[in-house]
XYZ file of C-alpha atoms in Angstrom:
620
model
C -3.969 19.255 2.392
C -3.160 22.650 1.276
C -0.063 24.547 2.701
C -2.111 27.570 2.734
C -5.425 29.497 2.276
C -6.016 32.574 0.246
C -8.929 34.543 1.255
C -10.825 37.198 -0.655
C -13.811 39.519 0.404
C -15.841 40.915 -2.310
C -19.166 42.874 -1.808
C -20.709 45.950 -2.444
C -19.399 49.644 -1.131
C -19.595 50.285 2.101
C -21.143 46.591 3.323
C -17.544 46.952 5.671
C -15.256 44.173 4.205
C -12.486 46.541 4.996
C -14.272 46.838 9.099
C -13.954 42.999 8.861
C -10.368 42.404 8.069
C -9.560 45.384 10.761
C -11.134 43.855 13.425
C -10.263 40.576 13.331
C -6.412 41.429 12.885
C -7.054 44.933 16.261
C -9.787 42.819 17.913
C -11.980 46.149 17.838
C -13.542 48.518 15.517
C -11.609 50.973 13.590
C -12.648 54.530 13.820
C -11.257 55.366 10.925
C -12.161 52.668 7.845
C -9.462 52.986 4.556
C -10.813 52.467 1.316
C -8.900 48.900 1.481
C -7.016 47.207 3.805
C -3.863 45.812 2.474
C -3.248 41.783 2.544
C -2.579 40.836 5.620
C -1.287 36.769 6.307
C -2.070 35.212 9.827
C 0.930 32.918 10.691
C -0.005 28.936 11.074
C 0.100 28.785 14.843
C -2.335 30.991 15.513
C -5.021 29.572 13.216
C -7.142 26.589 14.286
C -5.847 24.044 11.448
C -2.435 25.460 11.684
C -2.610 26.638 8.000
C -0.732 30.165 7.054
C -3.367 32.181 6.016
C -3.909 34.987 3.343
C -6.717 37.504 3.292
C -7.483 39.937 0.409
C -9.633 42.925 0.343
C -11.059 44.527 -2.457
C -12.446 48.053 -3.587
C -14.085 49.087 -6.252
C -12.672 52.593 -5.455
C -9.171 51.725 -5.711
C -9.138 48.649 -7.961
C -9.411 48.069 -12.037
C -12.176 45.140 -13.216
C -8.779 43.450 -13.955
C -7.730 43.266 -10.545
C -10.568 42.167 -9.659
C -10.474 39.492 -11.828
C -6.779 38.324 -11.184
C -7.535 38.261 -7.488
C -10.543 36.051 -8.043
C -8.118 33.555 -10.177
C -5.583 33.643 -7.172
C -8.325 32.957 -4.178
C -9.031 29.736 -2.490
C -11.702 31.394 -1.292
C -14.154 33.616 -1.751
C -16.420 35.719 1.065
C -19.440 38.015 -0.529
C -19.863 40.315 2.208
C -23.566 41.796 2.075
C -25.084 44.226 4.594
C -28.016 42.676 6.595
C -29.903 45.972 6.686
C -29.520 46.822 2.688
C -31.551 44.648 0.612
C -29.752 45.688 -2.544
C -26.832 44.778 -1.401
C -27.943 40.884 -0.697
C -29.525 41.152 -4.485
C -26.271 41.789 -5.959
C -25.301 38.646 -4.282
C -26.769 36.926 -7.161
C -27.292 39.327 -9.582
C -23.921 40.662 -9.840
C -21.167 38.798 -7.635
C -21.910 34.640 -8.104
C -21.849 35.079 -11.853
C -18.892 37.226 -11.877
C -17.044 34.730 -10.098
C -18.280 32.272 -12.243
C -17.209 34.013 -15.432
C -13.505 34.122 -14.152
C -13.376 30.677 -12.617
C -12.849 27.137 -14.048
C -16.278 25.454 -13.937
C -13.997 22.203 -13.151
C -12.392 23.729 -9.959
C -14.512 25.767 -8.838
C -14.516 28.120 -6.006
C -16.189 27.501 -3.092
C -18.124 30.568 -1.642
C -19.430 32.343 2.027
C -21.805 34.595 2.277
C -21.181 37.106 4.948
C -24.165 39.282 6.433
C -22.411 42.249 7.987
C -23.728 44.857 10.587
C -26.145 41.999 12.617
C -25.958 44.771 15.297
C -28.015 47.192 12.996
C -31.122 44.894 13.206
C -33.399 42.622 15.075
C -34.187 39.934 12.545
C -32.071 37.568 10.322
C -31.194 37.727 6.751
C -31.580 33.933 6.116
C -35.054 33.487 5.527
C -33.585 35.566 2.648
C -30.468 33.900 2.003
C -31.776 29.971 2.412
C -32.826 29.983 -0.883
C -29.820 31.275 -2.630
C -27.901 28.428 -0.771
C -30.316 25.977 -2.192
C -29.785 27.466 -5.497
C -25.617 27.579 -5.921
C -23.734 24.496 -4.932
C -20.675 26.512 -4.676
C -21.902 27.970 -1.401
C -20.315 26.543 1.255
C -21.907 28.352 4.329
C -23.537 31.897 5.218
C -22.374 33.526 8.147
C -24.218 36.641 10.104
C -21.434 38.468 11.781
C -20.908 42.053 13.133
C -17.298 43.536 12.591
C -18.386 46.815 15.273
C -19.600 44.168 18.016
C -16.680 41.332 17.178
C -19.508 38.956 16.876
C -18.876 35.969 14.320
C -15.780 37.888 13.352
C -13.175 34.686 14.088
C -15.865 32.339 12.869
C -16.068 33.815 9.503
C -12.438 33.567 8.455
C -12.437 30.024 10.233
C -15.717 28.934 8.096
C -13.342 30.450 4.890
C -10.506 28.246 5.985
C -12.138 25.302 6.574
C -13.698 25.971 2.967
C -10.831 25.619 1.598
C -9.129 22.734 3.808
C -12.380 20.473 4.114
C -14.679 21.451 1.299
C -17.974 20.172 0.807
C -18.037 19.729 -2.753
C -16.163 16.374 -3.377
C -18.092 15.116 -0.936
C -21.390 15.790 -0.924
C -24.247 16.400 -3.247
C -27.001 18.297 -1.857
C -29.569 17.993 -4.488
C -29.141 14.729 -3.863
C -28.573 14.753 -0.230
C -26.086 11.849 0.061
C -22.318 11.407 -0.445
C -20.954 11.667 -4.002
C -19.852 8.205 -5.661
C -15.751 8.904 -5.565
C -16.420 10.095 -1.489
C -18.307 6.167 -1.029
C -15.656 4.855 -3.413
C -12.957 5.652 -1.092
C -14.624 5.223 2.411
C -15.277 1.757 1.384
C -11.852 1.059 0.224
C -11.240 2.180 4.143
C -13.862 0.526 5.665
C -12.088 -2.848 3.852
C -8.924 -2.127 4.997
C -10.114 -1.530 8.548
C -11.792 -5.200 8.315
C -9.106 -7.084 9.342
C -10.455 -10.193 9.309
C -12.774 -9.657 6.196
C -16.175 -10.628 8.101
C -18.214 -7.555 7.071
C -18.139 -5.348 10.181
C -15.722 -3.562 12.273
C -15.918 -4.770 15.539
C -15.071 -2.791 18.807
C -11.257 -3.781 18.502
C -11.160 -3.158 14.915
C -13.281 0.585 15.198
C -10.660 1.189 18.108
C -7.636 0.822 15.570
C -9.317 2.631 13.163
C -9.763 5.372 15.605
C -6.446 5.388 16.993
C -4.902 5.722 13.038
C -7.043 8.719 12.553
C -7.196 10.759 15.569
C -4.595 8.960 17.617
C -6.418 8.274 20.552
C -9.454 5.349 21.203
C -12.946 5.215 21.759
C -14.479 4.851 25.333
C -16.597 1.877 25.640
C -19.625 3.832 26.126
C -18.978 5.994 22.977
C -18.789 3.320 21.110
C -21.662 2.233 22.260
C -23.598 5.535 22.164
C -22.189 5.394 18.179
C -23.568 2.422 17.332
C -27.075 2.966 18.400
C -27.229 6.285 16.839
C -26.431 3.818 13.660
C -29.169 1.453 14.805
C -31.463 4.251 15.162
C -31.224 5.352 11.625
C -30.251 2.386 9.248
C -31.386 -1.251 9.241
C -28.640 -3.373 9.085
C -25.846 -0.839 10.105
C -25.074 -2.867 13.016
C -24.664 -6.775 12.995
C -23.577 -8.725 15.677
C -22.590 -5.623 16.963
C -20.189 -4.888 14.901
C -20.673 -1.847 12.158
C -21.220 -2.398 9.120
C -20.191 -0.771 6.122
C -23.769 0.741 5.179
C -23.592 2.254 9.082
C -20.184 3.319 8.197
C -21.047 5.326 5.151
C -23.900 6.502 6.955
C -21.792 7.873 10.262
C -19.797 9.773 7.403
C -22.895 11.167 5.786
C -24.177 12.394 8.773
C -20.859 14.091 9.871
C -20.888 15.924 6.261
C -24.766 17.163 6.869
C -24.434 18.426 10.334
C -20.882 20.572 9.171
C -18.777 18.617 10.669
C -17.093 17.153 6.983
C -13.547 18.161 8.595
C -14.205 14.642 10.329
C -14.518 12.853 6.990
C -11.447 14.284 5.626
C -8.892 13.550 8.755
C -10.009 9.902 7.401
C -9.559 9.960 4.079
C -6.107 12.036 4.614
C -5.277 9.798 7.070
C -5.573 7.096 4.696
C -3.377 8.976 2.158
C -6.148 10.688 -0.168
C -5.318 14.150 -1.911
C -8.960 16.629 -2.363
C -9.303 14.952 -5.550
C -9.741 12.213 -3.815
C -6.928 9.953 -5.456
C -4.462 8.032 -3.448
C -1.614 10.672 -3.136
C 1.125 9.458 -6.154
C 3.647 9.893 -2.693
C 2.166 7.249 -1.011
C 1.684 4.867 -3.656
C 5.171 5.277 -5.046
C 7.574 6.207 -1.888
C 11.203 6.968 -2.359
C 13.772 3.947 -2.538
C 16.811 3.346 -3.431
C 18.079 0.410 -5.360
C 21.820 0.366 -6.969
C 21.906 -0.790 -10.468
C 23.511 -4.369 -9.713
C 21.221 -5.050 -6.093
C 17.624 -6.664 -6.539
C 14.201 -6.126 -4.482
C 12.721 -8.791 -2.460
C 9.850 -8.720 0.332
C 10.863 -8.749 3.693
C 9.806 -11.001 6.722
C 6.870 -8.248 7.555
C 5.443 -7.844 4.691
C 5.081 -12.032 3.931
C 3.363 -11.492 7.444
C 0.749 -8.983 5.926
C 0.722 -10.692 2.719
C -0.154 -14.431 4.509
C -3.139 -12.319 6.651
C -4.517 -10.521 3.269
C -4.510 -14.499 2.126
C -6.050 -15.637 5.226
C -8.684 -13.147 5.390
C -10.324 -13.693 1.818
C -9.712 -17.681 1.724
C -13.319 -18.087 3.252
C -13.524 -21.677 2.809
C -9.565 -22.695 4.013
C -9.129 -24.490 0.775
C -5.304 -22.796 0.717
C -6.688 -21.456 -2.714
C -7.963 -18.126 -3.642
C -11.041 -18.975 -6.085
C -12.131 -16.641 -8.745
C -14.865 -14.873 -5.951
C -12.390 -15.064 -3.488
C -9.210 -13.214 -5.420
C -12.107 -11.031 -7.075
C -12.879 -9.957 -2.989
C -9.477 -9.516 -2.432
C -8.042 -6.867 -5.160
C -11.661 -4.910 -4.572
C -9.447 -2.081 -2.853
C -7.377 -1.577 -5.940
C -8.812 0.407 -8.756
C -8.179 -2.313 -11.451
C -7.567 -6.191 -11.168
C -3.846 -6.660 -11.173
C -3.785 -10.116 -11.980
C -4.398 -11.055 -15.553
C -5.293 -14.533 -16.855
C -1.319 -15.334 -17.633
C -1.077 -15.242 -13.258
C -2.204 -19.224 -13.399
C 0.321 -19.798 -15.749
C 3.441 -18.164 -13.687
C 2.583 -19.526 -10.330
C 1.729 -22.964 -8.981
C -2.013 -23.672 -8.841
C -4.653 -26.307 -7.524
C -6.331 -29.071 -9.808
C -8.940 -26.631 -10.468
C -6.144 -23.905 -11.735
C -7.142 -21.106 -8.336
C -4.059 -19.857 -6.941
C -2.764 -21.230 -3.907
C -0.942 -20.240 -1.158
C 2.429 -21.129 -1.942
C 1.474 -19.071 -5.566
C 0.133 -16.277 -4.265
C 3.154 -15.265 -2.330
C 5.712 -16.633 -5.457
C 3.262 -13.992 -7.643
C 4.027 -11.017 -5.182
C 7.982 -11.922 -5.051
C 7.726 -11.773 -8.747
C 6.381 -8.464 -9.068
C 8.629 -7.359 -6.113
C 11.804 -8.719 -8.400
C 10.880 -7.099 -11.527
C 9.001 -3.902 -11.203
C 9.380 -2.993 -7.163
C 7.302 0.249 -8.380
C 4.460 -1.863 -9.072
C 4.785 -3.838 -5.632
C 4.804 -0.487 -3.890
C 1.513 0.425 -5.197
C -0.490 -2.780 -4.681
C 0.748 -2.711 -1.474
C -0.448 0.807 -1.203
C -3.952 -0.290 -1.844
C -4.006 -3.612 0.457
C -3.187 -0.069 3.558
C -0.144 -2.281 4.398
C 1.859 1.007 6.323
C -1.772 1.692 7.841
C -2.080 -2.164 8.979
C 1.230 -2.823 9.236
C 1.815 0.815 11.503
C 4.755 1.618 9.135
C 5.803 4.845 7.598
C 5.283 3.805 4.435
C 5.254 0.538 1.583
C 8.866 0.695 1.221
C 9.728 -0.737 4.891
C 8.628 -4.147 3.549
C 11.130 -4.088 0.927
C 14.679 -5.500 1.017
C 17.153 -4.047 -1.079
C 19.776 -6.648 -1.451
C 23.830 -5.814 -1.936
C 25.138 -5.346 -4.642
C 25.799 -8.943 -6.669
C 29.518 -7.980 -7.356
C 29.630 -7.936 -3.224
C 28.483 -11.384 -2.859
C 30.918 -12.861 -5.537
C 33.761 -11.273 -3.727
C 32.473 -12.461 0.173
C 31.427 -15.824 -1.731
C 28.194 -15.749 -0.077
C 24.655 -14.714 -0.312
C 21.859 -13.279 1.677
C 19.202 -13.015 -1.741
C 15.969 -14.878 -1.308
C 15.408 -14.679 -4.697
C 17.220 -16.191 -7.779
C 16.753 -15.498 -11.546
C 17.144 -17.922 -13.858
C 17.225 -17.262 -18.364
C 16.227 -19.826 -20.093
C 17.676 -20.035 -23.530
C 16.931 -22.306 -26.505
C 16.146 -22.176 -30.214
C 12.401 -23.025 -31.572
C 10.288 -25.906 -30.070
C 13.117 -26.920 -28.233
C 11.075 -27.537 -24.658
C 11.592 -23.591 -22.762
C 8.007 -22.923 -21.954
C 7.268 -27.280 -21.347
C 10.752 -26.701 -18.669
C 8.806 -23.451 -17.143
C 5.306 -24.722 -16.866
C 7.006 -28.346 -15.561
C 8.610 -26.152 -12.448
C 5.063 -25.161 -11.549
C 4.190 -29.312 -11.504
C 2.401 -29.396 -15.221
C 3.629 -32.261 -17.238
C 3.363 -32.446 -20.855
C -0.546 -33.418 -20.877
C -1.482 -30.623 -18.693
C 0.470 -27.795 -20.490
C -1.868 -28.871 -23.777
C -4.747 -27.144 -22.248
C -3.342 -23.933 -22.003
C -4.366 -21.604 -24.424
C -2.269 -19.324 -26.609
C -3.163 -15.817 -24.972
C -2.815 -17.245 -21.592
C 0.916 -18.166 -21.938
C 3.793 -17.116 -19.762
C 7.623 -16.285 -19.839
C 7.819 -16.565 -16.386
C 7.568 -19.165 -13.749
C 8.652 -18.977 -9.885
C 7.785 -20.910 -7.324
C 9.767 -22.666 -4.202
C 13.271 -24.739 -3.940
C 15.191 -25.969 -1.151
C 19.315 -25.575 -0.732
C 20.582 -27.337 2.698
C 17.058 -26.945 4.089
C 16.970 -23.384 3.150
C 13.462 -22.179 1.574
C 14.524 -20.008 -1.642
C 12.784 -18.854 -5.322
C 14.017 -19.420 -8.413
C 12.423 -17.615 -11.146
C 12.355 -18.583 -14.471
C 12.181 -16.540 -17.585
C 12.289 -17.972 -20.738
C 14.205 -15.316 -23.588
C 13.266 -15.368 -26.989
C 15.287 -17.143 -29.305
C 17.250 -14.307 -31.139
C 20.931 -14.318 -31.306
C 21.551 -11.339 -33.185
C 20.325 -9.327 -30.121
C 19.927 -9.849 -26.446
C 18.904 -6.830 -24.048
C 20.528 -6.115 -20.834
C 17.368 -8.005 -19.259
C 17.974 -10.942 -20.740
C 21.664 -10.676 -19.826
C 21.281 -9.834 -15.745
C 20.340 -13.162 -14.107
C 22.013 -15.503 -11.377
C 22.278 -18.566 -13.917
C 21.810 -19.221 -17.447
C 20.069 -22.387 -18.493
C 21.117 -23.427 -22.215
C 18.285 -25.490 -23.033
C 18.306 -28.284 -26.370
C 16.109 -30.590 -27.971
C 17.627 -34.062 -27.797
C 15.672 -35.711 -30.603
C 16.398 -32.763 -32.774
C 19.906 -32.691 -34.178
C 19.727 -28.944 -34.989
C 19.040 -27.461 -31.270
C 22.206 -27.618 -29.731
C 24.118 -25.354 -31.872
C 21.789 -22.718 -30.764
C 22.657 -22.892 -27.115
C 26.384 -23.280 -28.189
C 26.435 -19.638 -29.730
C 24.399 -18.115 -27.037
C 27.072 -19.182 -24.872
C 30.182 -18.379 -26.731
C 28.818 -14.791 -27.897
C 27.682 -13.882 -24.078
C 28.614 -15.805 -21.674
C 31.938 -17.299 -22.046
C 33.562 -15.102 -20.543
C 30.936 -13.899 -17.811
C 30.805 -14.561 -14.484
C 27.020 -15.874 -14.669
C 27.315 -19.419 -14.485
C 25.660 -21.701 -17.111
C 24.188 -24.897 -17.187
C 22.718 -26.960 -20.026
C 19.479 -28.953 -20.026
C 18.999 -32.120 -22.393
C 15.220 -31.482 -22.362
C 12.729 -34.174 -24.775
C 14.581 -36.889 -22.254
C 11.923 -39.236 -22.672
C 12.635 -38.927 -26.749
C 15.472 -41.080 -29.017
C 18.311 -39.199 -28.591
C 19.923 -37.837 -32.009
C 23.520 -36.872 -32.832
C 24.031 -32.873 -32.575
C 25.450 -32.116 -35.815
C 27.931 -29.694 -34.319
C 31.540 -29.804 -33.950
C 31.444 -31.702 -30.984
C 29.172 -33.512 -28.717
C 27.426 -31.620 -25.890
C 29.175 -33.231 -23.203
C 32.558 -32.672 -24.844
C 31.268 -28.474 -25.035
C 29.720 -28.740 -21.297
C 33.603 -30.166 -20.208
C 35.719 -28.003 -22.412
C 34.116 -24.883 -21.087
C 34.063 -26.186 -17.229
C 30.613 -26.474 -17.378
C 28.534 -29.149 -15.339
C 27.259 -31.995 -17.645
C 23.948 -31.943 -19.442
C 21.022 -32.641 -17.901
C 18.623 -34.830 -19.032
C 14.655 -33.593 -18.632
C 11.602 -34.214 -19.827
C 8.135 -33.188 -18.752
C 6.348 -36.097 -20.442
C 5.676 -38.084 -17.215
C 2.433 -40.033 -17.943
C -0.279 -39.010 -14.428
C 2.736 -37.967 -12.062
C 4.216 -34.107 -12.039
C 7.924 -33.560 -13.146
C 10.333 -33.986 -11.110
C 11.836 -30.608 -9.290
C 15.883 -32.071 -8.875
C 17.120 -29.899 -11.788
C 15.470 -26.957 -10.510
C 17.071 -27.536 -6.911
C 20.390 -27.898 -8.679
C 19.882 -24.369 -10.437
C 19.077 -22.674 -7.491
C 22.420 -24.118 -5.821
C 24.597 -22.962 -8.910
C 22.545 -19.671 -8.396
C 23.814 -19.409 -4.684
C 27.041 -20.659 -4.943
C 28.732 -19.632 -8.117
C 31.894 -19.738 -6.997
C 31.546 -23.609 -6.244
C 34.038 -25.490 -8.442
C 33.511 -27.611 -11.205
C 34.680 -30.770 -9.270
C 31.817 -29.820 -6.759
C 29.326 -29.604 -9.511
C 30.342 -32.747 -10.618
C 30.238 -34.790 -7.269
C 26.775 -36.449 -6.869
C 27.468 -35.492 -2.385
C 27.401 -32.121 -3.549
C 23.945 -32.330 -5.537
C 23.021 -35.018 -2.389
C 23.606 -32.527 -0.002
C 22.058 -29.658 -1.452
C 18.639 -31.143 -2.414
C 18.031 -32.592 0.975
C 15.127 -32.154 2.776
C 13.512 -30.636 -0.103
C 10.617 -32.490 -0.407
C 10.264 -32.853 3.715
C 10.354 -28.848 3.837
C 7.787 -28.449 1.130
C 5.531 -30.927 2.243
C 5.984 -29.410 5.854
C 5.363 -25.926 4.600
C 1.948 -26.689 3.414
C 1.154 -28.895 6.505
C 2.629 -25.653 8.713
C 0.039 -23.474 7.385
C -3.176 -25.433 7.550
C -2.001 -25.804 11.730
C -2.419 -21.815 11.181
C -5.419 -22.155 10.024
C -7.649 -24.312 12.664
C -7.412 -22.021 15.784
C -9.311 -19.432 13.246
């Protein structure tokens, strides 16, 4: 909303624009009338929506066509002032005044006008069987207003009807050739009315309209006018209440009958309530709020948002299949402006047979975007209403910013949920088999994915000691000359060769010796193609004699070629326990009771995490 209104009376000589200003700021008539009044500005707490306001008078006698002009270009605004008992002067209304204003506005923005019929104390009748048709006629008219500046009467409602102009306009709104609401106005209300539906089954029911009142004007409905709402819905619209709950038709129609009776200041606490600008955009300040994240810390969700994130779920899987079909994940991103998802989604994140999303990848997809581009999180978020749900200030109180990775090597310990893992490897040596094989595709499986549909990432769910964590995989490009600072910043680095082919190892050997043998990242190597005749490396020495020399844990073997069953997981539990504890030492690596201990209970917790959530899911 604007921070304040600018006001500008126009009219012929002597129709008393000057009278106006006088007696709303004295409360009575002047005797004496100036040629102008100079601008005067009311302060915010005396005007009804607490707005400073501006108000400009013009004269003809004291003013150049180019002031005129410049103060037209400056005003919010604008109130032609017309005498009720001169006819000429309500003909210059449109013969002179709407297209001069015109002329020096932007036909994009423009300005929305009030026509003021002065001196209702000089005459019996009205001026708007005159004036109804020039309303008809300009869209930019907002209202017309009969007032008398010598009586007081309509003086305060003039300058309010010019301020709410400006603060609640019509025109993005409302068409009234058409008589209805204008497509972006719909647009947004039914992005809120989807919000509001909690529990996605088509209608706001009495508990759900009562939030929705309480977010917008902060206090609740009465039960009997809720009631007395919905049958003024069922009066009007067929199916705008079902099982009586409203609907969204009978909530669009509520709002269209707020705009036509003048009360459109209604529809826009709403949509500012729900964060959109008079454009009606999303405000860039709510979609992207301020936070804070030191070079060397990382983003993850927080136990809140997972909350919101596992309702969202809940709400659009209609048929508790702990998958989001097509329909279902098309239902579910209908608040945002674009799908976010492309096809490369079912390829980063575990899926069913029938390759929907499930539950366990859904939430791995939204720590992924939270790891890599928290911006991006902030604004989906921003479109699922999660501060409006949620009753936080804003996205960023479902984000945790970890500390700072150098602080966790020094304590030795952790609190990160998430873990990156590199991937490195020359050509066809098994990266994107090992990435697609952590999201349970073996080597059959991965054949049917197609070319454009390919992903260098993969994340899904591990267990430490019992402890449920995500390890995300990105597989780097195999270029040795250059490696960015992305590829660089991750928790471990998995060298990755081809044992049947006696070229691949050298690869990983100068990846490691030009950046990481003297980092603090630790490494580990994978001898993927297990299920292959091993070859001799033709390097200087064998890969266990590298892995030992440079106090690294041995190589280990993986393949993804594993007939019906799914991979096994084991090597990805053991990265994600190198990832927490770096500083374990290389004895510890090498002790089968350390790998024992840490991959315990892994396939209990998973198993019990899916079981967990169908429990969830019966009492709905």
């Amino acid at each position: 909303m604007r921070k304040d209104v600018r006001i500008l009376l126009v009219g012929e000589p002597k129709v008393g624009k000057t009278s106006l200003i006088m007696s709303l700021v004295s409360e009575e008539f002047p005797e004496v009338v100036p040629y102008r009044a100079e601008e005067i500005t009311i302060p915010a707490d005396v005007t009804p929506e607490r707005v400073p306001t501006h108000i400009v008078d013009y004269s003809e006698a004291e003013q150049t066509d180019e002031q005129l002009f410049q103060e037209i270009s400056k005003a919010n605004v604008i109130c032609i002032v017309y005498s009720v008992n001169n006819k000429k002067s309500i003909e210059k209304v449109t013969s002179h005044w709407i297209p001069l204003i015109t002329d020096n506005t932007d036909k994009d923005n423009r300005v929305p006008l009030i026509l003021v019929g002065n001196k209702s104390d000089l005459v019996e009748h009205s001026s708007m069987e005159t004036i109804l048709p020039i309303m008809n006629q300009y869209s930019d008219i907002e209202t017309c207003v009969e007032c008398s500046a010598k009586n007081l009467k309509n003086i305060s409602e003039l300058f309010y009807y010019a301020q709410k102009a400006v603060l609640h306009p019509t025109g993005p709104l409302y068409c009234p050739e058409k008589k209805d609401m204008k497509s972006l106005c719909v647009k947004a209300l039914t992005r809120i009315f989807k919000v509001s539906d909690l529990d996605n089954d088509g209608i706001l029911n009495d508990s759900q309209l009562n939030f929705f009142q309480r977010t917008c004007f902060n206090s609740p409905l009465a039960p009997q006018a809720l009631e007395d709402v919905k049958n003024v819905v069922r009066k009007n619209v067929s199916d705008g209440v079902r099982d009586n709950g409203l609907t969204l038709k009978g909530f669009l129609f509520l709002h269209t009958l707020f705009i036509q009776r003048g009360r459109h200041e209604t529809t826009w606490t709403v949509l500012r309530r729900f964060s959109y600008d008079d454009d009606l955009e999303l405000h860039q300040d709510y979609l992207f709020p301020q936070l804070k994240v030191p070079p060397d810390a990382t983003t993850e969700l927080n136990h809140d948002a997972y909350l919101f994130l596992q309702g969202v779920f809940d709400k659009h899987d209609k048929d508790r299949d702990c998958a989001l079909s097509p329909e279902e994940l098309k239902d579910l991103f209908d608040v945002f402006p674009y799908m976010p998802w492309g096809a490369d989604v079912s390829n980063t994140v575990c899926t069913n047979q029938q390759g929907w999303i499930t539950y366990q990848g859904y939430l791995s997809q939204w720590t992924l975007t939270t790891y890599l581009d928290v911006q991006r999180c902030l604004e989906y978020l921003g479109y699922l209403g999660y501060s409006i749900v949620a009753e936080q200030e804003s996205q960023a109180a479902g984000i945790t910013v970890t500390r700072e990775k150098k602080l966790d090597l020094q304590k030795r310990q952790t609190q990160r949920s998430v873990f990156r893992c590199n991937v490195f490897g020359d050509l066809c040596s098994g990266k994107s088999g090992f990435l697609q094989a952590f999201l349970g595709k073996n080597l059959m499986s991965q054949k049917n994915i197609r070319e454009e549909h390919k992903s260098y990432y993969a994340i899904s769910t591990t267990y430490v000691y019992g402890q449920e964590k995500y390890l995300l995989l990105h597989e780097v490009f195999p270029d040795d000359d250059y490696l960015s600072d992305a590829d660089l910043a991750c928790d471990i680095v998995c060298l990755l060769y081809d044992v049947s082919n006696p070229y691949s190892f050298e690869y990983c050997a100068k990846v490691f010796k030009q950046y990481f043998m003297d980092s603090k990242t630790p490494c580990m190597m994978i001898a993927a193609k297990s299920d292959l005749p091993e070859v001799r490396q033709l390097y200087g020495c064998t890969p266990l004699e590298f892995c030992r020399k440079h106090k690294m844990p041995p190589p280990q073997s993986f393949t993804c070629n594993t007939a019906a069953a799914a991979p096994s997981r084991d090597i990805y539990t053991k990265l994600t326990t190198v990832a927490m504890y770096p500083h374990v030492s290389q004895a510890d690596l090498k002790s089968s009771t350390f790998w024992l201990r840490a991959s315990v209970g892994a396939a209990v917790f998973a198993v019990l995490g899916f079981a967990m959530y169908r429990v969830l899911l019966k009492p709905r």
